[in-house]
XYZ file of C-alpha atoms in Angstrom:
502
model
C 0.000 0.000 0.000
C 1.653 3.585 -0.963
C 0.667 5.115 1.908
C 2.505 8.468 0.665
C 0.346 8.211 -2.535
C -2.949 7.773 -1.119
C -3.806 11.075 0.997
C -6.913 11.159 -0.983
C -8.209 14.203 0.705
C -12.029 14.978 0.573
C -14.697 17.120 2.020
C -17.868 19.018 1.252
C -19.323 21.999 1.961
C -21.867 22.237 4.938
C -25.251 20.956 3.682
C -28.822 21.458 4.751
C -28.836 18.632 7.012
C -26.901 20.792 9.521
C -28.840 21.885 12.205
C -30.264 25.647 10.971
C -28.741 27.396 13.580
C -25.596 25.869 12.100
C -25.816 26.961 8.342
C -24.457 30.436 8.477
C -20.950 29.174 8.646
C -20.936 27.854 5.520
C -21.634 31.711 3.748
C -19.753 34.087 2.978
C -20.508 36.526 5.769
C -18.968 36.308 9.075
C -20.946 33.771 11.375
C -20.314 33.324 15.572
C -17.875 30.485 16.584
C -16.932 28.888 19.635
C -15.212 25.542 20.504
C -18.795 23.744 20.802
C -19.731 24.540 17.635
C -17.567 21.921 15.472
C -19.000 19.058 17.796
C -22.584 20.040 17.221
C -22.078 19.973 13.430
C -20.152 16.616 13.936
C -22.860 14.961 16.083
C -25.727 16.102 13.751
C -23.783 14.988 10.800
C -23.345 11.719 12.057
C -27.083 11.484 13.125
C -27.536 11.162 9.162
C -26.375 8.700 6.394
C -23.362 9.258 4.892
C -22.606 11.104 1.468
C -19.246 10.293 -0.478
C -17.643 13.337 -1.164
C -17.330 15.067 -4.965
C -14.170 15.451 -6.580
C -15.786 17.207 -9.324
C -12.689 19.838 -10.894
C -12.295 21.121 -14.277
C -11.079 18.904 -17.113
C -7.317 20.354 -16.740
C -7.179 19.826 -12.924
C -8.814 16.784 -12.655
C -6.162 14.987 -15.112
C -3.591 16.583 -13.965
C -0.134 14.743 -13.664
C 2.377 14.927 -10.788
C 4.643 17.803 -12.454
C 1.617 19.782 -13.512
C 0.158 19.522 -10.364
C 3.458 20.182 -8.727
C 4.149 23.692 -10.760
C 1.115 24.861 -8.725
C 2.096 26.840 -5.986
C 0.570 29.253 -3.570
C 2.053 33.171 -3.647
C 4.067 33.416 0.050
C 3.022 37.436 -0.864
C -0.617 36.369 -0.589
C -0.116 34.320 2.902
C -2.969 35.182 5.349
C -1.676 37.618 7.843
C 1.381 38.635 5.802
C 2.308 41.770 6.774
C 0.836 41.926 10.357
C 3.761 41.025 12.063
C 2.098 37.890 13.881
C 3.765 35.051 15.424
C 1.894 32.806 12.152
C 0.642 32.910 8.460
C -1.047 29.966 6.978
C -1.082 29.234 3.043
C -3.558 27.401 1.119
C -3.335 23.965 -1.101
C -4.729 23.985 -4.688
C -6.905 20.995 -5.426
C -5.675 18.142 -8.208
C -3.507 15.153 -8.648
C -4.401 12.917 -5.366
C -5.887 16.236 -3.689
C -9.135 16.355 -5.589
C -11.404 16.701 -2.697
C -12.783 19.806 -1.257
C -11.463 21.424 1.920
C -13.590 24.603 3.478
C -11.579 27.123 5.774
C -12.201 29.797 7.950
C -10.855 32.241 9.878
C -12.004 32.605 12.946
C -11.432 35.999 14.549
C -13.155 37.756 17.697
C -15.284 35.093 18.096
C -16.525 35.305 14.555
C -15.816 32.422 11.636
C -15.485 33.613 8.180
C -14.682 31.389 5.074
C -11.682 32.323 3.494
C -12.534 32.391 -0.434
C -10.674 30.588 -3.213
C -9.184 32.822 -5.829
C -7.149 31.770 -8.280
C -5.117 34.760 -8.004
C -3.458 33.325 -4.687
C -1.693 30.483 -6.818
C 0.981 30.414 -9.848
C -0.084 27.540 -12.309
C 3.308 26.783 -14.550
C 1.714 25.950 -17.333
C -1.875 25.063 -16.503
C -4.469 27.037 -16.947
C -6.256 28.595 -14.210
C -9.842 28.326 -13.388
C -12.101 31.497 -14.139
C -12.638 33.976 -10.850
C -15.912 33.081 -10.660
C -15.214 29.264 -9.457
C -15.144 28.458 -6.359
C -12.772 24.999 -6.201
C -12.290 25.325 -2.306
C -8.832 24.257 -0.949
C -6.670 20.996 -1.060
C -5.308 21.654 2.945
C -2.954 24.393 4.115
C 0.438 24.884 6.348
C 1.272 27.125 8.814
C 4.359 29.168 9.123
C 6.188 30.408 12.123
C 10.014 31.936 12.952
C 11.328 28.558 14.391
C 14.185 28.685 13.244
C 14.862 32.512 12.731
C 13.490 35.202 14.393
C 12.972 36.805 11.118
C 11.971 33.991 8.186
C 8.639 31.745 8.964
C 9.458 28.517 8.553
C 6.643 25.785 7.210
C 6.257 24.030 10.589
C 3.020 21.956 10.132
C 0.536 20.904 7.138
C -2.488 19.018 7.042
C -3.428 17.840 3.460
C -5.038 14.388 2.618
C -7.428 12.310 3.539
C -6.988 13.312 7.789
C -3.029 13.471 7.506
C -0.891 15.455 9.105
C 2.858 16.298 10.077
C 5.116 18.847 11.825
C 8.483 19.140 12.507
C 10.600 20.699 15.487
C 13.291 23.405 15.327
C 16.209 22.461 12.556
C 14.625 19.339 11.541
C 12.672 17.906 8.026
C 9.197 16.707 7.540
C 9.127 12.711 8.096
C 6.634 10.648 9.316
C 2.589 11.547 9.815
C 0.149 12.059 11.994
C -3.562 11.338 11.329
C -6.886 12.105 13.066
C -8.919 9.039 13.166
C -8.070 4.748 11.584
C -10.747 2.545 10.950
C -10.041 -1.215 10.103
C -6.219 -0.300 9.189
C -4.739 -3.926 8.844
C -7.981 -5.701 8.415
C -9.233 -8.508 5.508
C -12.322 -6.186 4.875
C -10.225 -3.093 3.857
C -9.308 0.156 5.265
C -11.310 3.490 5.657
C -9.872 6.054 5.266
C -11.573 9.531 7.257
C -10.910 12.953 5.807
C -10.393 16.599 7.192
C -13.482 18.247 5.060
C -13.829 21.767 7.252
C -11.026 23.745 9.366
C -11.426 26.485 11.405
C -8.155 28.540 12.077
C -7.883 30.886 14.971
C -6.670 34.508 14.098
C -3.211 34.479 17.009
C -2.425 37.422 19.362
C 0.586 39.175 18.806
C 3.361 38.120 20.303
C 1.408 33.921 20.977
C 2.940 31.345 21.036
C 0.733 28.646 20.019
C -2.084 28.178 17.391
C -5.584 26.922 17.564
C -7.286 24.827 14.638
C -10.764 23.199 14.963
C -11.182 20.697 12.505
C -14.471 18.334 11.254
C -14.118 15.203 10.196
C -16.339 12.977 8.325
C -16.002 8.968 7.440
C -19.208 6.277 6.284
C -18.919 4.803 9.651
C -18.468 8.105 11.999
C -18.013 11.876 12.442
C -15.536 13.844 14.507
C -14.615 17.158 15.627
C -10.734 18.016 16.677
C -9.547 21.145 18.241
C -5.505 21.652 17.837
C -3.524 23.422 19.899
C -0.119 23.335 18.708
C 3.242 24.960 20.089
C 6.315 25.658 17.594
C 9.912 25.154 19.446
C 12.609 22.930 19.961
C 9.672 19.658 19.892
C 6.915 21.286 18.684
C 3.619 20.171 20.720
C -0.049 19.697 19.622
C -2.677 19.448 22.672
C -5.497 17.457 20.414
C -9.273 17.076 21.984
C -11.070 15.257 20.325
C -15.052 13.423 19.956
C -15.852 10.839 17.893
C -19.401 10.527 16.458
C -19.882 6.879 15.058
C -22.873 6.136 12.767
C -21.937 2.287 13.599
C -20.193 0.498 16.315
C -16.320 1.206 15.685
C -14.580 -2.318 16.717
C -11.267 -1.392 14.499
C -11.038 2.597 15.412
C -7.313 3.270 15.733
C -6.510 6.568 18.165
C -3.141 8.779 17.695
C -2.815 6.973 14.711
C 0.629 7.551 12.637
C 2.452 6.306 9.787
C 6.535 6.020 8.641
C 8.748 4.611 6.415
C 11.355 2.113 7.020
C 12.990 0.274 4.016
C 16.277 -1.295 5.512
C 18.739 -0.748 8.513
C 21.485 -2.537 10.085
C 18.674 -5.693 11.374
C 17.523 -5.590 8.197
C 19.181 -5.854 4.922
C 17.937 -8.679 3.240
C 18.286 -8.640 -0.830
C 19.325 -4.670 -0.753
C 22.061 -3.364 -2.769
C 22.454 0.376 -1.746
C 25.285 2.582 -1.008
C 23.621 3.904 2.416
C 23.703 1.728 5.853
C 20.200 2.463 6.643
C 16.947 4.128 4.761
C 14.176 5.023 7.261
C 11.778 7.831 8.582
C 11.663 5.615 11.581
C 13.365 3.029 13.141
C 11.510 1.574 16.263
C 8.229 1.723 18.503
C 8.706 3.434 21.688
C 6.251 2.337 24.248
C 5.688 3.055 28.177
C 3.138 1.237 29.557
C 0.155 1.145 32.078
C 2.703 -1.581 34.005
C 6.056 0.679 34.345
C 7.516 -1.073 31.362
C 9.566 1.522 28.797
C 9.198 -0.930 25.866
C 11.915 -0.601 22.484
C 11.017 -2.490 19.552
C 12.829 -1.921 16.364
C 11.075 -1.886 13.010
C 11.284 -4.244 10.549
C 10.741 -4.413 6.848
C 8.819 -7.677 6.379
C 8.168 -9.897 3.637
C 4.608 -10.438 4.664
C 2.768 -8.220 6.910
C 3.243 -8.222 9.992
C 1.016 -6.929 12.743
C 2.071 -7.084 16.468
C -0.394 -5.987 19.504
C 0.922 -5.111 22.793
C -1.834 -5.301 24.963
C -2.301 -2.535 27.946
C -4.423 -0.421 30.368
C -4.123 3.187 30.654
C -0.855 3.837 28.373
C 1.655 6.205 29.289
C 2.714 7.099 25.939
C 4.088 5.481 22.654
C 5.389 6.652 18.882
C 7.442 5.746 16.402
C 10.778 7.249 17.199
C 13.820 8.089 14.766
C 16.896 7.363 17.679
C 19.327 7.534 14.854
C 21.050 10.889 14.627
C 24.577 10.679 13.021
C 24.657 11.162 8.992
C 26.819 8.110 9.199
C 23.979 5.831 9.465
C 22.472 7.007 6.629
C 25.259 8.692 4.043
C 22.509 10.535 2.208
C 23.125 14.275 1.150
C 19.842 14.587 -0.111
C 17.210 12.896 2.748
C 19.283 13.675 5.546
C 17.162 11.147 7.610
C 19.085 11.957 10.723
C 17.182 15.176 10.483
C 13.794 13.270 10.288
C 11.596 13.971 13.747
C 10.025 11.389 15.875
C 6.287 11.556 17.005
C 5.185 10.601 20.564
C 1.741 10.406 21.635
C 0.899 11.010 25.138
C -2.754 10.440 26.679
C -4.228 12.574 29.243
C -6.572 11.070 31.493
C -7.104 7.552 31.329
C -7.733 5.036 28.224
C -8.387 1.996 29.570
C -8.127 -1.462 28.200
C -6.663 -1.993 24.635
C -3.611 -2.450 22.962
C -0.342 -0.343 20.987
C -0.832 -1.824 17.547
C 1.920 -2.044 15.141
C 1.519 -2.530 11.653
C 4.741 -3.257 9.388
C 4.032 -3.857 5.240
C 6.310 -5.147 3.091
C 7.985 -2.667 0.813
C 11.176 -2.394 -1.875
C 10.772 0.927 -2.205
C 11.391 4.079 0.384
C 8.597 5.903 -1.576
C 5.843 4.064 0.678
C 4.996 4.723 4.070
C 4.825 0.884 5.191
C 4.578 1.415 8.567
C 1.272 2.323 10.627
C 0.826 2.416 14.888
C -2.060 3.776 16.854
C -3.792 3.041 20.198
C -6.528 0.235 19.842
C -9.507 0.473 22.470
C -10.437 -3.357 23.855
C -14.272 -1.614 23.509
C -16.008 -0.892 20.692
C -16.836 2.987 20.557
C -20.980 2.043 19.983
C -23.120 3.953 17.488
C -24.523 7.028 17.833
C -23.140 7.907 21.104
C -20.122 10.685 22.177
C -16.816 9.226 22.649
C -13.862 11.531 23.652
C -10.128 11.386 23.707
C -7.461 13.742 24.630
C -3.523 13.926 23.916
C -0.559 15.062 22.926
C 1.976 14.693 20.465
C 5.323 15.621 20.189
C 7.452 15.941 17.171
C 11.004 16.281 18.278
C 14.028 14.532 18.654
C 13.360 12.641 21.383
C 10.516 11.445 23.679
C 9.697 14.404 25.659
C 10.497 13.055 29.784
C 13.999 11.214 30.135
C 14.018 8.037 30.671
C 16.658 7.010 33.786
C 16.903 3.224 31.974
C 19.450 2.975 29.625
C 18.433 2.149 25.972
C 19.083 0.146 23.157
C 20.676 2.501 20.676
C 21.251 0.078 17.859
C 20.162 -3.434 16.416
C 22.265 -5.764 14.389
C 20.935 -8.880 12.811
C 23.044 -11.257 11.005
C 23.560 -15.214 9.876
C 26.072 -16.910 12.024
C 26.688 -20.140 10.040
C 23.654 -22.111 8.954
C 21.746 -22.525 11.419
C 21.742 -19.955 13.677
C 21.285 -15.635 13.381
C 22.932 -13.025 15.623
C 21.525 -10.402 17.361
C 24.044 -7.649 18.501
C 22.810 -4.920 20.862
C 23.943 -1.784 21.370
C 22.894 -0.489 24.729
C 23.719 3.206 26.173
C 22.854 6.246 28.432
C 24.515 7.385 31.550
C 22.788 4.472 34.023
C 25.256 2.625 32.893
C 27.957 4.149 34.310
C 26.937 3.551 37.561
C 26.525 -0.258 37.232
C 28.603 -3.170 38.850
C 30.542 -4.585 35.494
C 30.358 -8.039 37.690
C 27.099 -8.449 38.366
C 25.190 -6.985 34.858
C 23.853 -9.672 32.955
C 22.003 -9.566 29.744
C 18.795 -11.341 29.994
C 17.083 -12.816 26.923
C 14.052 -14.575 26.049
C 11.902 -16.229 23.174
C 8.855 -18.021 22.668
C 9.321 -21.862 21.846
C 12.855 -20.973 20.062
C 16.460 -21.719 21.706
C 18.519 -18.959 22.760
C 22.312 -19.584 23.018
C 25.614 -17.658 23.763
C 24.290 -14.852 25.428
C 27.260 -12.106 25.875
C 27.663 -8.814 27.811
C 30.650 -6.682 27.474
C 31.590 -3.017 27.667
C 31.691 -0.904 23.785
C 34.279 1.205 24.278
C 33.230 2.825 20.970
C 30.405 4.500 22.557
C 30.687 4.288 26.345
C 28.046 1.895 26.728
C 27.660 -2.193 26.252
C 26.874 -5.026 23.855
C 24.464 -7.391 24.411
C 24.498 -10.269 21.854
C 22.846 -13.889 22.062
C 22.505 -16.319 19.074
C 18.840 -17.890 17.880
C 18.787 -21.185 16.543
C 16.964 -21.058 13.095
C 13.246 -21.513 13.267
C 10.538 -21.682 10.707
C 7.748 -19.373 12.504
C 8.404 -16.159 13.762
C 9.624 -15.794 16.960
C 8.949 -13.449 19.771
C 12.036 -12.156 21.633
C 12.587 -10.330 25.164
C 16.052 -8.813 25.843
C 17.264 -6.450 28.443
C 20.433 -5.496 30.980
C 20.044 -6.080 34.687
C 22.131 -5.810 37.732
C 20.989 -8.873 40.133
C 16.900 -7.931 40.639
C 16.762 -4.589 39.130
C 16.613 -3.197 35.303
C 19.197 -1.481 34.241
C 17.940 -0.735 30.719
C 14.809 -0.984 28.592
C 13.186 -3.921 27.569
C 14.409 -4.449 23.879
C 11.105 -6.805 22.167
C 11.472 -7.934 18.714
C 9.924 -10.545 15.876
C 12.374 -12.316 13.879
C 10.747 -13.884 10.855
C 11.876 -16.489 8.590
């Protein structure tokens, strides 16, 4: 699946089944907004059946190929807010290619929402021809701009475009992986849904803010749901996301703080690749802290048939698929710079309950397609027509956002040792470690109905910290395997968890 392809992106514009009160925020003229307002239109579109979307565009927009589409580009000169000397500005996405779907926004400004008209004046076409002033095409998405990096250039720190995608990045880094608002059925036989972003609502910011607020409705065939953003520029850039789910049928598959990455190959897995770079990926484990204590590391894996792995939990602490790797040397690539890439951690607030981390990992040979999906599975399914509602945060950064005292598995290297065994050879650091008793730290390692053998601990002087390597004997299922460092009773580092597949 190319996950990177498919941000099919759709919306309409509010419709008569919205309550009356409701319908003035679809015209022209300024209508009055608060933060209830995108849940009432949610709920009451979800109390009705659902319509597909249009992708109706002229003939030249519609057909449009990659580079056409790609010579399309918004005027930075016609950014909303230009010239005010605010801490944002926001530009707008022209519909076509993969973005045929219509996107309403507004402005919303002293407690007033107005939409913020398409012209095709805001956009430079290459060598397409515009649409007459008289359509109105909508938008595709937008991004928002802020001084992260200088106090005097805005830098594109966020954009949401496709389907209910999203990304960000932190200060000094490069778009990577994505967010998205809502997953139904990703990884099932019956096929995934895929919800879309079809209204935003963008808060005008004070001078001199620092954060952002975008409301945002979402609409699917099996629910409705209405987000409010909150999102904070800086060194990890933050978004505080509320939001309530409206299902028009029992959700049994509804994935929350969903996100997707890329990984392609890396030193555990480079299997029938020929490439001049050590590693190619966007992401390279699953960071998880559980209900029970546990600060879980599992490294990704490029499979050759799907793979999908469930760690089961109450009340998470956080997870997200984290990019550890930060030295060009892993990667040798001038042009990705994937040590630049951020990683995304999602943290609840409040209380979840029963469910389960879910990680997803899809074969790929390419590094065009995201092939890698996790997200928070509730044991419950969210019934029909009722309110369900969620709130966390998410971090894009370089790091997850609290310290962890546990050392950590900075690197995992998976090899044959003759025929009938494979190597695993851990890298483990962080400054625990140099507190420990060399004679009594012991690597511990574990797998399911597979034999373990030669399990090794010694100091890396190469980077301060240990190795921990064990051999498996060769199996012909996939095997589930525990590893970690402890001194007598007590952890010393994280728990390293891993499936090794024929």
């Amino acid at each position: 699946m190319n996950r990177r392809d498919f941000l099919a992106a759709s919306a309409l514009p509010l419709v008569s089944g919205v309550a009356p009160g409701l319908l003035s925020l679809a015209r022209a003229q300024p209508a009055p907004f608060d933060r209830s307002i995108v849940r009432q239109i949610a709920r009451d579109l979800a109390s009705k059946p659902y319509k597909a979307p249009s992708e109706k565009l002229p003939d030249n927009l519609a057909n449009i190929d990659y580079d056409h589409y790609r010579a399309i580009r918004f005027l930075p000169e016609r950014a909303l807010w230009r010239g005010e000397k605010l801490p944002f500005e926001a530009q707008f996405f022209h519909r076509g290619f993969f973005y045929k779907n219509r996107v309403d926004i507004f402005e919303v400004k002293d407690g007033q929402a107005s939409k913020i008209a398409y012209q095709p004046d805001l956009f430079s076409f290459g060598d397409t021809t515009p649409p007459g002033p008289a359509v109105d095409l909508g938008f595709a998405g937008f991004r928002l701009h802020a001084p992260i990096n200088k106090p005097d250039y805005y830098d594109e720190v966020c954009v949401f475009l496709g389907a209910s995608y999203f990304r960000a990045v932190a200060k000094g880094q490069l778009y990577g992986l994505s967010a998205r608002g809502l997953s139904i059925n990703t990884g099932e036989a019956k096929g995934e849904e895929f919800p879309f972003f079809k209204t935003f609502w963008i808060e005008k910011p004070a001078a001199g803010a620092n954060s952002i607020v975008v409301h945002a409705l979402l609409d699917s065939e099996s629910a409705a749901a209405a987000y409010r953003f909150t999102i904070r520029p800086g060194d990890t850039t933050v978004f505080d996301v509320e939001m309530a789910i409206y299902p028009r049928v029992d959700l049994t598959h509804a994935g929350l703080a969903p996100m997707t990455s890329m990984f392609f190959f890396g030193p555990n897995d480079r299997k029938d690749v020929e490439d001049f770079r050590p590693s190619v990926h966007d992401s390279d484990g699953l960071t998880i802290f559980n209900g029970r204590g546990e600060e879980l590391w599992r490294p990704l894996h490029n499979p050759t048939d799907l793979q999908v792995s469930s760690f089961a939990d109450l009340n998470p602490r956080g997870f997200g698929l984290m990019q550890r790797q930060k030295d060009f040397a892993a990667y040798q690539d001038l042009e990705s710079n994937f040590e630049r890439r951020p990683s995304l951690w999602a943290e609840p607030i409040g209380d979840w309950g029963e469910g389960a981390v879910k990680l997803l990992e899809i074969p790929t040979k390419e590094e065009i397609h995201d092939n890698i999906a996790s997200f928070w599975l509730p044991k419950a399914a969210l019934a029909a027509k009722g309110e369900h509602t969620y709130t966390y945060r998410l971090h894009w950064g370089p790091d997850t956002p609290k310290p962890t005292s546990l050392a950590r598995f900075s690197r995992t290297g998976v090899g044959a040792r003759g025929d009938n065994a494979t190597i695993f050879v851990l890298d483990v650091t962080g400054e625990r470690l140099k507190s420990v008793d060399p004679k009594i730290l012991r690597g511990v390692v574990t797998a399911e109905k597979a034999k373990i053998q030669n399990i090794v601990t010694q100091p890396n002087p190469a980077t301060g910290g240990w190795r921990l390597s064990f051999e498996l004997l060769k199996e012909k299922t996939p095997v589930e395997i525990r590893a970690s460092l402890m001194q007598e009773s007590e952890p010393v580092s994280e728990v390293w968890v891993y499936r090794w597949t024929p």
